[in-house]
PDB file of C-alpha atoms in Angstrom:
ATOM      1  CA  UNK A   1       0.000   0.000   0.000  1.00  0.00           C
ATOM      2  CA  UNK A   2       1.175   3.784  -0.934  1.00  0.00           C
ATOM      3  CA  UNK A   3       0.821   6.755   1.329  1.00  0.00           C
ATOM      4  CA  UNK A   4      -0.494   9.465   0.243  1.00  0.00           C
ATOM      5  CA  UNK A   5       1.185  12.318  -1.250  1.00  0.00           C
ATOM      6  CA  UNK A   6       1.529  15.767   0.486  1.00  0.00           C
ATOM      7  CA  UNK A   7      -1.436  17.070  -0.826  1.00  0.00           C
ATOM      8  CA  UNK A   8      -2.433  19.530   2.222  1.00  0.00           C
ATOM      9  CA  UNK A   9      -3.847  19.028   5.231  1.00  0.00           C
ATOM     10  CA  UNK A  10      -7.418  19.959   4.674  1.00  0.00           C
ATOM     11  CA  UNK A  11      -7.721  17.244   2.050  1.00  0.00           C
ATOM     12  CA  UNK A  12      -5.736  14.440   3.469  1.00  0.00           C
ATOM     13  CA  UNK A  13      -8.825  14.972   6.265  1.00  0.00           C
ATOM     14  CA  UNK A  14     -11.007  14.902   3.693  1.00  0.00           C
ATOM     15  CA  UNK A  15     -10.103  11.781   2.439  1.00  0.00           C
ATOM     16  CA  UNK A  16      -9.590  10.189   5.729  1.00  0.00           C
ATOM     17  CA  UNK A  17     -12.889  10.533   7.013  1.00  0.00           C
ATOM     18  CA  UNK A  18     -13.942   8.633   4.168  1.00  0.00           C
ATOM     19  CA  UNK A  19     -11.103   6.324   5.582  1.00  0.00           C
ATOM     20  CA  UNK A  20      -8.631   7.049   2.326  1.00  0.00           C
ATOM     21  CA  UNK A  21      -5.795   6.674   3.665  1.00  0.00           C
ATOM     22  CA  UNK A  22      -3.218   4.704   0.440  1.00  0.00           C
ATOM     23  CA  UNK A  23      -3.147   6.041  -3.079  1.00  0.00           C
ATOM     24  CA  UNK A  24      -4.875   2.392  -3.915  1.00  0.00           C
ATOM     25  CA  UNK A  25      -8.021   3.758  -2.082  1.00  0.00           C
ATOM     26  CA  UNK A  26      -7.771   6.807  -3.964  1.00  0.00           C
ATOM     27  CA  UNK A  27      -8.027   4.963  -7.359  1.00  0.00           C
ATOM     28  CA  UNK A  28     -10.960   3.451  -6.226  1.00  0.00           C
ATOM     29  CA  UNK A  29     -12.882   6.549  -7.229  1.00  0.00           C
ATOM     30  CA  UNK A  30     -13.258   9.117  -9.733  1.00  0.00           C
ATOM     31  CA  UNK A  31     -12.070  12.635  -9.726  1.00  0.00           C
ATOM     32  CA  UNK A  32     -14.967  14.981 -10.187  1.00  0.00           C
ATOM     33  CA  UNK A  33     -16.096  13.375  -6.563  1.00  0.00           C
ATOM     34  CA  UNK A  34     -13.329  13.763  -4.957  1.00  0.00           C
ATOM     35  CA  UNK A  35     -13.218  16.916  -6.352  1.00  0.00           C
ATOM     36  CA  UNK A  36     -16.487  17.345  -4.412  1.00  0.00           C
ATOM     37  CA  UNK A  37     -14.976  17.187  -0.988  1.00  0.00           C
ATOM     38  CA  UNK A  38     -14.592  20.241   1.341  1.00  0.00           C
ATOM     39  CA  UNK A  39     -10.864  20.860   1.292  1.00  0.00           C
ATOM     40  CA  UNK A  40     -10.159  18.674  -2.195  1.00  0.00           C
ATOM     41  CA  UNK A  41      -9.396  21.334  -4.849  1.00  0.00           C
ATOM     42  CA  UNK A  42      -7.613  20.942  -8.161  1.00  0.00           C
ATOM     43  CA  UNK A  43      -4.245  21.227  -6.726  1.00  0.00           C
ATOM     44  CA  UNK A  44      -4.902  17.897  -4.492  1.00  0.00           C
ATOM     45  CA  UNK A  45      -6.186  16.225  -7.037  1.00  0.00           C
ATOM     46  CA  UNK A  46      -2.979  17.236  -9.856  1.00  0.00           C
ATOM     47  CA  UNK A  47      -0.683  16.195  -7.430  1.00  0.00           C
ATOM     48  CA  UNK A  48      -2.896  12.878  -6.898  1.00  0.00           C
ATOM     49  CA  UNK A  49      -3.166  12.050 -10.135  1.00  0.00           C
ATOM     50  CA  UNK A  50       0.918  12.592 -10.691  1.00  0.00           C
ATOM     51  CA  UNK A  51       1.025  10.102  -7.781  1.00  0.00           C
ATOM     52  CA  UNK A  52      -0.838   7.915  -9.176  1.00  0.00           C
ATOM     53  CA  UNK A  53       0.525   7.726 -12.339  1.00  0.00           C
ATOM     54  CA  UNK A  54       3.971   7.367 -10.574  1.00  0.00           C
ATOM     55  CA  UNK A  55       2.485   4.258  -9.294  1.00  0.00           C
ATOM     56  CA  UNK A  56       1.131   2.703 -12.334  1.00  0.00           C
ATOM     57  CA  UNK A  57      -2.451   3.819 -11.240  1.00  0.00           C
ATOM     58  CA  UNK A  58      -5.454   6.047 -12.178  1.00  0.00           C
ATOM     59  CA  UNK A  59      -8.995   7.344 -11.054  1.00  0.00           C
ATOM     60  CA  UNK A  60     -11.107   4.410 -12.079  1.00  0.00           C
ATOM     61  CA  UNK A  61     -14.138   6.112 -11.091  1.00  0.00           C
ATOM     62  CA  UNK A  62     -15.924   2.693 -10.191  1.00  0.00           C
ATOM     63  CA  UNK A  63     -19.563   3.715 -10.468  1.00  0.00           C
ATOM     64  CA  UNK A  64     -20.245   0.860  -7.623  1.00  0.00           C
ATOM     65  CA  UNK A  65     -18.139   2.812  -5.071  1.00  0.00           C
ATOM     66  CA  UNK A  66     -18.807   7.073  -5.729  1.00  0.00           C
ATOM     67  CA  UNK A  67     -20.978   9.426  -8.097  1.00  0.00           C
ATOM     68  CA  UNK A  68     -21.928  12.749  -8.643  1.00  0.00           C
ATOM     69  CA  UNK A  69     -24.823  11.626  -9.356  1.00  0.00           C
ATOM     70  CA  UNK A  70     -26.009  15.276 -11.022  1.00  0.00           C
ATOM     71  CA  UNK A  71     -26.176  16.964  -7.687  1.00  0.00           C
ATOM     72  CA  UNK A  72     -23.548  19.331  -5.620  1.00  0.00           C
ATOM     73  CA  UNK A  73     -22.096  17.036  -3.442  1.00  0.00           C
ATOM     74  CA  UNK A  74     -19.876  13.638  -3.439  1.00  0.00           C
ATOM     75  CA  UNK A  75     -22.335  10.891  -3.196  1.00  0.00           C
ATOM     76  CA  UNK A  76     -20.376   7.371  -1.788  1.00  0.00           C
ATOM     77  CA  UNK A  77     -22.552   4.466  -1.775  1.00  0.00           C
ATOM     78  CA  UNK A  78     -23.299   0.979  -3.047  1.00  0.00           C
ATOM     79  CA  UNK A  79     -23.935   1.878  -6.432  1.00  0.00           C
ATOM     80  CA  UNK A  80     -24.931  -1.495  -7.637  1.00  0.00           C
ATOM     81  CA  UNK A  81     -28.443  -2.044  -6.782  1.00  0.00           C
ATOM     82  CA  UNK A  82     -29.661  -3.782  -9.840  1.00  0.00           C
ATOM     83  CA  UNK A  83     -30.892  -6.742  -8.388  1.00  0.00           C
ATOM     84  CA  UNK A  84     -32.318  -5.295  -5.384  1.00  0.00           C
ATOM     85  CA  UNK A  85     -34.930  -2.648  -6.457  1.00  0.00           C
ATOM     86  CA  UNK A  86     -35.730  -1.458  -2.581  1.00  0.00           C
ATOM     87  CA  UNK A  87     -32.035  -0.920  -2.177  1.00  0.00           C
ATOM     88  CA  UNK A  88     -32.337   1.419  -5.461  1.00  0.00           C
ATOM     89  CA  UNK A  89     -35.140   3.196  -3.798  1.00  0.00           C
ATOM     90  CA  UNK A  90     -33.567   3.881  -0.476  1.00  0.00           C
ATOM     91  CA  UNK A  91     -30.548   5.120  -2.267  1.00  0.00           C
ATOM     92  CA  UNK A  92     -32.567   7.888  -4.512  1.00  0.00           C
ATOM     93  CA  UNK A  93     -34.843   8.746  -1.484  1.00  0.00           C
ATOM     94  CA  UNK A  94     -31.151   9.566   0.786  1.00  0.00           C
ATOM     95  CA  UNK A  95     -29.476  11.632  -2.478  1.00  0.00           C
ATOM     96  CA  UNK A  96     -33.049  12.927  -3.008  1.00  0.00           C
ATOM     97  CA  UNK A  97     -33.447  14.072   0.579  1.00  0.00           C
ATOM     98  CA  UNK A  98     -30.279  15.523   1.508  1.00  0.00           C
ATOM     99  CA  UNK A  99     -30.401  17.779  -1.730  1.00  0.00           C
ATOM    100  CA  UNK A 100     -34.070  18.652  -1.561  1.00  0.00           C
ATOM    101  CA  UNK A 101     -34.922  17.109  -4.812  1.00  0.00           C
ATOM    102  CA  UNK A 102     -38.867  17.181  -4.943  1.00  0.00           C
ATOM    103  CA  UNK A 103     -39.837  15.202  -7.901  1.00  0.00           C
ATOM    104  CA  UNK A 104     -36.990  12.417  -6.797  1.00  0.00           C
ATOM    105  CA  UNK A 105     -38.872  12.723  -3.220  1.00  0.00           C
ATOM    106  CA  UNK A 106     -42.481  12.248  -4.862  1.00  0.00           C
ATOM    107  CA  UNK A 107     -41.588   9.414  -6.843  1.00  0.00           C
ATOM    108  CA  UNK A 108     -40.510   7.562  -3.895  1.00  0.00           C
ATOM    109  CA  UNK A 109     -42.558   8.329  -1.127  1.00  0.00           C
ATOM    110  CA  UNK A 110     -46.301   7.497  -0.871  1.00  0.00           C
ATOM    111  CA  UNK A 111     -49.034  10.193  -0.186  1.00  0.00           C
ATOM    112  CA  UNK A 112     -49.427   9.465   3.265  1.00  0.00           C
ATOM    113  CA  UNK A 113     -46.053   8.847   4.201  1.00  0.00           C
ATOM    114  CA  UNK A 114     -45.137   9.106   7.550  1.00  0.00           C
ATOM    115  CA  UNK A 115     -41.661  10.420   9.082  1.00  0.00           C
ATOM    116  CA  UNK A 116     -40.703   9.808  12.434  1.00  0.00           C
ATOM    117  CA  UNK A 117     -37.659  11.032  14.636  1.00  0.00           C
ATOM    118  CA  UNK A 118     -38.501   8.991  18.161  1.00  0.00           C
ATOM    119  CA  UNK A 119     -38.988  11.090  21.219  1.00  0.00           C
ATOM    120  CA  UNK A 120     -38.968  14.444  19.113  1.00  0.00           C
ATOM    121  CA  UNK A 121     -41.287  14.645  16.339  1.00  0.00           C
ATOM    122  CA  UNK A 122     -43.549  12.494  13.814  1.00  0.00           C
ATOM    123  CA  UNK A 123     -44.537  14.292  10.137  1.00  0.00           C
ATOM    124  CA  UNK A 124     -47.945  13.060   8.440  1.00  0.00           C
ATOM    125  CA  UNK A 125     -47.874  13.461   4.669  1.00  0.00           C
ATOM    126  CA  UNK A 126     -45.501  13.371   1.932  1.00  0.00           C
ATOM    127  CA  UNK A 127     -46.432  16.853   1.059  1.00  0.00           C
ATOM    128  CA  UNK A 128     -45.785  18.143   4.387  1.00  0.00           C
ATOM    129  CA  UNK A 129     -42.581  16.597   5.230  1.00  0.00           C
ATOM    130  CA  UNK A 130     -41.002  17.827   1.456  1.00  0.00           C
ATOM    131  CA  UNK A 131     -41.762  21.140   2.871  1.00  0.00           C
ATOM    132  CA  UNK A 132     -40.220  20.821   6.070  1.00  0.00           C
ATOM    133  CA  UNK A 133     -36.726  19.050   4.863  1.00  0.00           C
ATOM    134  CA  UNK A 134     -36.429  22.100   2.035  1.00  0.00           C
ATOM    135  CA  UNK A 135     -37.069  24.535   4.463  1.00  0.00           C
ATOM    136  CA  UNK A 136     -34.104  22.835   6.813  1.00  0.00           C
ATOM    137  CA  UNK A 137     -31.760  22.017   4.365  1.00  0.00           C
ATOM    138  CA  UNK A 138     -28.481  22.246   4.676  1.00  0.00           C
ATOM    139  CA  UNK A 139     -25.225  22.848   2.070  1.00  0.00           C
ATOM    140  CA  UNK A 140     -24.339  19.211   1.774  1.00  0.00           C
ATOM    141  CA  UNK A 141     -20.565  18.379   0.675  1.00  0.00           C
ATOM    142  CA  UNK A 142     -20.927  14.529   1.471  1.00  0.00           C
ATOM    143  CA  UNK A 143     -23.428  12.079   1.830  1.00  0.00           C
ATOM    144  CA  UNK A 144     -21.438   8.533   2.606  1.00  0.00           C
ATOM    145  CA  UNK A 145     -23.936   5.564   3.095  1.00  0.00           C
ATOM    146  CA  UNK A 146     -22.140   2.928   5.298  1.00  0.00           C
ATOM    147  CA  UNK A 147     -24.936   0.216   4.891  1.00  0.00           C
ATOM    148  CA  UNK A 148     -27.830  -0.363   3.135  1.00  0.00           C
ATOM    149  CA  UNK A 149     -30.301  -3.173   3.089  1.00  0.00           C
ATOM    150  CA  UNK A 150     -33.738  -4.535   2.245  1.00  0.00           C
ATOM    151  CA  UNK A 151     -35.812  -7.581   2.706  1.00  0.00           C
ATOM    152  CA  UNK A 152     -39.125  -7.744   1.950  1.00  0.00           C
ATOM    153  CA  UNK A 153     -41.113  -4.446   3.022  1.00  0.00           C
ATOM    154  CA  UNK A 154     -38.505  -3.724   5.257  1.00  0.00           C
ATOM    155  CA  UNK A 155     -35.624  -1.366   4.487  1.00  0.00           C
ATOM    156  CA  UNK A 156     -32.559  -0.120   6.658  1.00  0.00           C
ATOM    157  CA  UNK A 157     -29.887   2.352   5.845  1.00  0.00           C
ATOM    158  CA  UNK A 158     -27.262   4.217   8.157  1.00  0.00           C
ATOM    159  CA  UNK A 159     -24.278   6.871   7.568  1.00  0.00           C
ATOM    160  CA  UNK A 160     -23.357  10.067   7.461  1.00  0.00           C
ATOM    161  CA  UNK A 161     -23.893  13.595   5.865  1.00  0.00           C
ATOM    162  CA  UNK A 162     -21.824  16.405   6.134  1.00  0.00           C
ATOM    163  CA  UNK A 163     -22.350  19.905   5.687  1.00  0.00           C
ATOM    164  CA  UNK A 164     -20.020  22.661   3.353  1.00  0.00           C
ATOM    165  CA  UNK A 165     -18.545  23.500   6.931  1.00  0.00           C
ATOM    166  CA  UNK A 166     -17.524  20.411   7.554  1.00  0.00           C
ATOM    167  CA  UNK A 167     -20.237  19.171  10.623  1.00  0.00           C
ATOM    168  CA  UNK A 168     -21.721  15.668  10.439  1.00  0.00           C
ATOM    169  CA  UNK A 169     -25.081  14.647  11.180  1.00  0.00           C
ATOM    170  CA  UNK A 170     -25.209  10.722  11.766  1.00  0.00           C
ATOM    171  CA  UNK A 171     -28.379   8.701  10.478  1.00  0.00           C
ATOM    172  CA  UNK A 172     -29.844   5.324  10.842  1.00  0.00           C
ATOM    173  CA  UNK A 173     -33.217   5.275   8.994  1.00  0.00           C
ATOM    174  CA  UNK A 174     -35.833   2.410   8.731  1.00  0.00           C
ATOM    175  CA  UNK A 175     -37.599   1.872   5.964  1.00  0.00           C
ATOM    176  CA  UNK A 176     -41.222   0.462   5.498  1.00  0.00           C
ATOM    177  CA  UNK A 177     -42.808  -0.166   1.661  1.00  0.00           C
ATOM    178  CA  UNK A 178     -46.406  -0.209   0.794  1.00  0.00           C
ATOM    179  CA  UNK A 179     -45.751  -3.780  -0.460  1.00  0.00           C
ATOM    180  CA  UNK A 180     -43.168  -6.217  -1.305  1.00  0.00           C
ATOM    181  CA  UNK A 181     -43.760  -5.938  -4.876  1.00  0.00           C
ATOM    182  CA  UNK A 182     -40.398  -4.370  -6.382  1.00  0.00           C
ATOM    183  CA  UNK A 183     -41.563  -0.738  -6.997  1.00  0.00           C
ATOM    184  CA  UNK A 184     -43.567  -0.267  -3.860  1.00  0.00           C
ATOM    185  CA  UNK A 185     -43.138   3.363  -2.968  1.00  0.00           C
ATOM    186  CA  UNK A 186     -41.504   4.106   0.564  1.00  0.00           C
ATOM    187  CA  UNK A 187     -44.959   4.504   3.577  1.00  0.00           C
ATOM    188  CA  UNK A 188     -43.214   4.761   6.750  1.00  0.00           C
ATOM    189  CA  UNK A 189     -39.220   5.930   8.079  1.00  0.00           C
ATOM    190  CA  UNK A 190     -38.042   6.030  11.151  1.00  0.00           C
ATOM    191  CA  UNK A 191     -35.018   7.763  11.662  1.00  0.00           C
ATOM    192  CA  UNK A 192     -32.231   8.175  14.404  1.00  0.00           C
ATOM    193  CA  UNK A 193     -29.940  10.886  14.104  1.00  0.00           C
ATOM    194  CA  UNK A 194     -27.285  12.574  16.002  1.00  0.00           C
ATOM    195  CA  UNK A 195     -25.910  16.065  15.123  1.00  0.00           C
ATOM    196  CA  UNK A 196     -22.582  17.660  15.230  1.00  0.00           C
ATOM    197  CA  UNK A 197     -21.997  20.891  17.254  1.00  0.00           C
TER     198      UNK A 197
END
Protein backbone atom coordinates (compact mmCIF):
# COMPACT_ATOMS: atom_id res chain seq x y z
CA UNK A 1 0.00 0.00 0.00
CA UNK A 2 1.18 3.78 -0.93
CA UNK A 3 0.82 6.75 1.33
CA UNK A 4 -0.49 9.47 0.24
CA UNK A 5 1.18 12.32 -1.25
CA UNK A 6 1.53 15.77 0.49
CA UNK A 7 -1.44 17.07 -0.83
CA UNK A 8 -2.43 19.53 2.22
CA UNK A 9 -3.85 19.03 5.23
CA UNK A 10 -7.42 19.96 4.67
CA UNK A 11 -7.72 17.24 2.05
CA UNK A 12 -5.74 14.44 3.47
CA UNK A 13 -8.83 14.97 6.27
CA UNK A 14 -11.01 14.90 3.69
CA UNK A 15 -10.10 11.78 2.44
CA UNK A 16 -9.59 10.19 5.73
CA UNK A 17 -12.89 10.53 7.01
CA UNK A 18 -13.94 8.63 4.17
CA UNK A 19 -11.10 6.32 5.58
CA UNK A 20 -8.63 7.05 2.33
CA UNK A 21 -5.80 6.67 3.66
CA UNK A 22 -3.22 4.70 0.44
CA UNK A 23 -3.15 6.04 -3.08
CA UNK A 24 -4.88 2.39 -3.91
CA UNK A 25 -8.02 3.76 -2.08
CA UNK A 26 -7.77 6.81 -3.96
CA UNK A 27 -8.03 4.96 -7.36
CA UNK A 28 -10.96 3.45 -6.23
CA UNK A 29 -12.88 6.55 -7.23
CA UNK A 30 -13.26 9.12 -9.73
CA UNK A 31 -12.07 12.64 -9.73
CA UNK A 32 -14.97 14.98 -10.19
CA UNK A 33 -16.10 13.37 -6.56
CA UNK A 34 -13.33 13.76 -4.96
CA UNK A 35 -13.22 16.92 -6.35
CA UNK A 36 -16.49 17.35 -4.41
CA UNK A 37 -14.98 17.19 -0.99
CA UNK A 38 -14.59 20.24 1.34
CA UNK A 39 -10.86 20.86 1.29
CA UNK A 40 -10.16 18.67 -2.19
CA UNK A 41 -9.40 21.33 -4.85
CA UNK A 42 -7.61 20.94 -8.16
CA UNK A 43 -4.25 21.23 -6.73
CA UNK A 44 -4.90 17.90 -4.49
CA UNK A 45 -6.19 16.22 -7.04
CA UNK A 46 -2.98 17.24 -9.86
CA UNK A 47 -0.68 16.20 -7.43
CA UNK A 48 -2.90 12.88 -6.90
CA UNK A 49 -3.17 12.05 -10.13
CA UNK A 50 0.92 12.59 -10.69
CA UNK A 51 1.03 10.10 -7.78
CA UNK A 52 -0.84 7.91 -9.18
CA UNK A 53 0.52 7.73 -12.34
CA UNK A 54 3.97 7.37 -10.57
CA UNK A 55 2.48 4.26 -9.29
CA UNK A 56 1.13 2.70 -12.33
CA UNK A 57 -2.45 3.82 -11.24
CA UNK A 58 -5.45 6.05 -12.18
CA UNK A 59 -9.00 7.34 -11.05
CA UNK A 60 -11.11 4.41 -12.08
CA UNK A 61 -14.14 6.11 -11.09
CA UNK A 62 -15.92 2.69 -10.19
CA UNK A 63 -19.56 3.71 -10.47
CA UNK A 64 -20.25 0.86 -7.62
CA UNK A 65 -18.14 2.81 -5.07
CA UNK A 66 -18.81 7.07 -5.73
CA UNK A 67 -20.98 9.43 -8.10
CA UNK A 68 -21.93 12.75 -8.64
CA UNK A 69 -24.82 11.63 -9.36
CA UNK A 70 -26.01 15.28 -11.02
CA UNK A 71 -26.18 16.96 -7.69
CA UNK A 72 -23.55 19.33 -5.62
CA UNK A 73 -22.10 17.04 -3.44
CA UNK A 74 -19.88 13.64 -3.44
CA UNK A 75 -22.33 10.89 -3.20
CA UNK A 76 -20.38 7.37 -1.79
CA UNK A 77 -22.55 4.47 -1.78
CA UNK A 78 -23.30 0.98 -3.05
CA UNK A 79 -23.94 1.88 -6.43
CA UNK A 80 -24.93 -1.49 -7.64
CA UNK A 81 -28.44 -2.04 -6.78
CA UNK A 82 -29.66 -3.78 -9.84
CA UNK A 83 -30.89 -6.74 -8.39
CA UNK A 84 -32.32 -5.30 -5.38
CA UNK A 85 -34.93 -2.65 -6.46
CA UNK A 86 -35.73 -1.46 -2.58
CA UNK A 87 -32.03 -0.92 -2.18
CA UNK A 88 -32.34 1.42 -5.46
CA UNK A 89 -35.14 3.20 -3.80
CA UNK A 90 -33.57 3.88 -0.48
CA UNK A 91 -30.55 5.12 -2.27
CA UNK A 92 -32.57 7.89 -4.51
CA UNK A 93 -34.84 8.75 -1.48
CA UNK A 94 -31.15 9.57 0.79
CA UNK A 95 -29.48 11.63 -2.48
CA UNK A 96 -33.05 12.93 -3.01
CA UNK A 97 -33.45 14.07 0.58
CA UNK A 98 -30.28 15.52 1.51
CA UNK A 99 -30.40 17.78 -1.73
CA UNK A 100 -34.07 18.65 -1.56
CA UNK A 101 -34.92 17.11 -4.81
CA UNK A 102 -38.87 17.18 -4.94
CA UNK A 103 -39.84 15.20 -7.90
CA UNK A 104 -36.99 12.42 -6.80
CA UNK A 105 -38.87 12.72 -3.22
CA UNK A 106 -42.48 12.25 -4.86
CA UNK A 107 -41.59 9.41 -6.84
CA UNK A 108 -40.51 7.56 -3.90
CA UNK A 109 -42.56 8.33 -1.13
CA UNK A 110 -46.30 7.50 -0.87
CA UNK A 111 -49.03 10.19 -0.19
CA UNK A 112 -49.43 9.46 3.27
CA UNK A 113 -46.05 8.85 4.20
CA UNK A 114 -45.14 9.11 7.55
CA UNK A 115 -41.66 10.42 9.08
CA UNK A 116 -40.70 9.81 12.43
CA UNK A 117 -37.66 11.03 14.64
CA UNK A 118 -38.50 8.99 18.16
CA UNK A 119 -38.99 11.09 21.22
CA UNK A 120 -38.97 14.44 19.11
CA UNK A 121 -41.29 14.64 16.34
CA UNK A 122 -43.55 12.49 13.81
CA UNK A 123 -44.54 14.29 10.14
CA UNK A 124 -47.94 13.06 8.44
CA UNK A 125 -47.87 13.46 4.67
CA UNK A 126 -45.50 13.37 1.93
CA UNK A 127 -46.43 16.85 1.06
CA UNK A 128 -45.78 18.14 4.39
CA UNK A 129 -42.58 16.60 5.23
CA UNK A 130 -41.00 17.83 1.46
CA UNK A 131 -41.76 21.14 2.87
CA UNK A 132 -40.22 20.82 6.07
CA UNK A 133 -36.73 19.05 4.86
CA UNK A 134 -36.43 22.10 2.03
CA UNK A 135 -37.07 24.53 4.46
CA UNK A 136 -34.10 22.84 6.81
CA UNK A 137 -31.76 22.02 4.36
CA UNK A 138 -28.48 22.25 4.68
CA UNK A 139 -25.22 22.85 2.07
CA UNK A 140 -24.34 19.21 1.77
CA UNK A 141 -20.56 18.38 0.67
CA UNK A 142 -20.93 14.53 1.47
CA UNK A 143 -23.43 12.08 1.83
CA UNK A 144 -21.44 8.53 2.61
CA UNK A 145 -23.94 5.56 3.09
CA UNK A 146 -22.14 2.93 5.30
CA UNK A 147 -24.94 0.22 4.89
CA UNK A 148 -27.83 -0.36 3.13
CA UNK A 149 -30.30 -3.17 3.09
CA UNK A 150 -33.74 -4.54 2.24
CA UNK A 151 -35.81 -7.58 2.71
CA UNK A 152 -39.12 -7.74 1.95
CA UNK A 153 -41.11 -4.45 3.02
CA UNK A 154 -38.50 -3.72 5.26
CA UNK A 155 -35.62 -1.37 4.49
CA UNK A 156 -32.56 -0.12 6.66
CA UNK A 157 -29.89 2.35 5.85
CA UNK A 158 -27.26 4.22 8.16
CA UNK A 159 -24.28 6.87 7.57
CA UNK A 160 -23.36 10.07 7.46
CA UNK A 161 -23.89 13.60 5.87
CA UNK A 162 -21.82 16.41 6.13
CA UNK A 163 -22.35 19.90 5.69
CA UNK A 164 -20.02 22.66 3.35
CA UNK A 165 -18.54 23.50 6.93
CA UNK A 166 -17.52 20.41 7.55
CA UNK A 167 -20.24 19.17 10.62
CA UNK A 168 -21.72 15.67 10.44
CA UNK A 169 -25.08 14.65 11.18
CA UNK A 170 -25.21 10.72 11.77
CA UNK A 171 -28.38 8.70 10.48
CA UNK A 172 -29.84 5.32 10.84
CA UNK A 173 -33.22 5.28 8.99
CA UNK A 174 -35.83 2.41 8.73
CA UNK A 175 -37.60 1.87 5.96
CA UNK A 176 -41.22 0.46 5.50
CA UNK A 177 -42.81 -0.17 1.66
CA UNK A 178 -46.41 -0.21 0.79
CA UNK A 179 -45.75 -3.78 -0.46
CA UNK A 180 -43.17 -6.22 -1.30
CA UNK A 181 -43.76 -5.94 -4.88
CA UNK A 182 -40.40 -4.37 -6.38
CA UNK A 183 -41.56 -0.74 -7.00
CA UNK A 184 -43.57 -0.27 -3.86
CA UNK A 185 -43.14 3.36 -2.97
CA UNK A 186 -41.50 4.11 0.56
CA UNK A 187 -44.96 4.50 3.58
CA UNK A 188 -43.21 4.76 6.75
CA UNK A 189 -39.22 5.93 8.08
CA UNK A 190 -38.04 6.03 11.15
CA UNK A 191 -35.02 7.76 11.66
CA UNK A 192 -32.23 8.18 14.40
CA UNK A 193 -29.94 10.89 14.10
CA UNK A 194 -27.29 12.57 16.00
CA UNK A 195 -25.91 16.06 15.12
CA UNK A 196 -22.58 17.66 15.23
CA UNK A 197 -22.00 20.89 17.25
Amino acid sequence: MTKLPNIGKPATNALQLLDINTLEQVAEYDEKTLLKLHGVGPKAIRILKEALSENGLTFTGNPTKSASSGVGFAVFCDFDCDNAPKKRIIRDYLVASASGDRAALESVLEESFVWTVPGEFEIKGRDKFIAELVANLQAVSILEVQSLLSHGKEGSAHGTVTNKKGKHVYFSDIFTFQSNKPDAKISKLTSFVVIEN
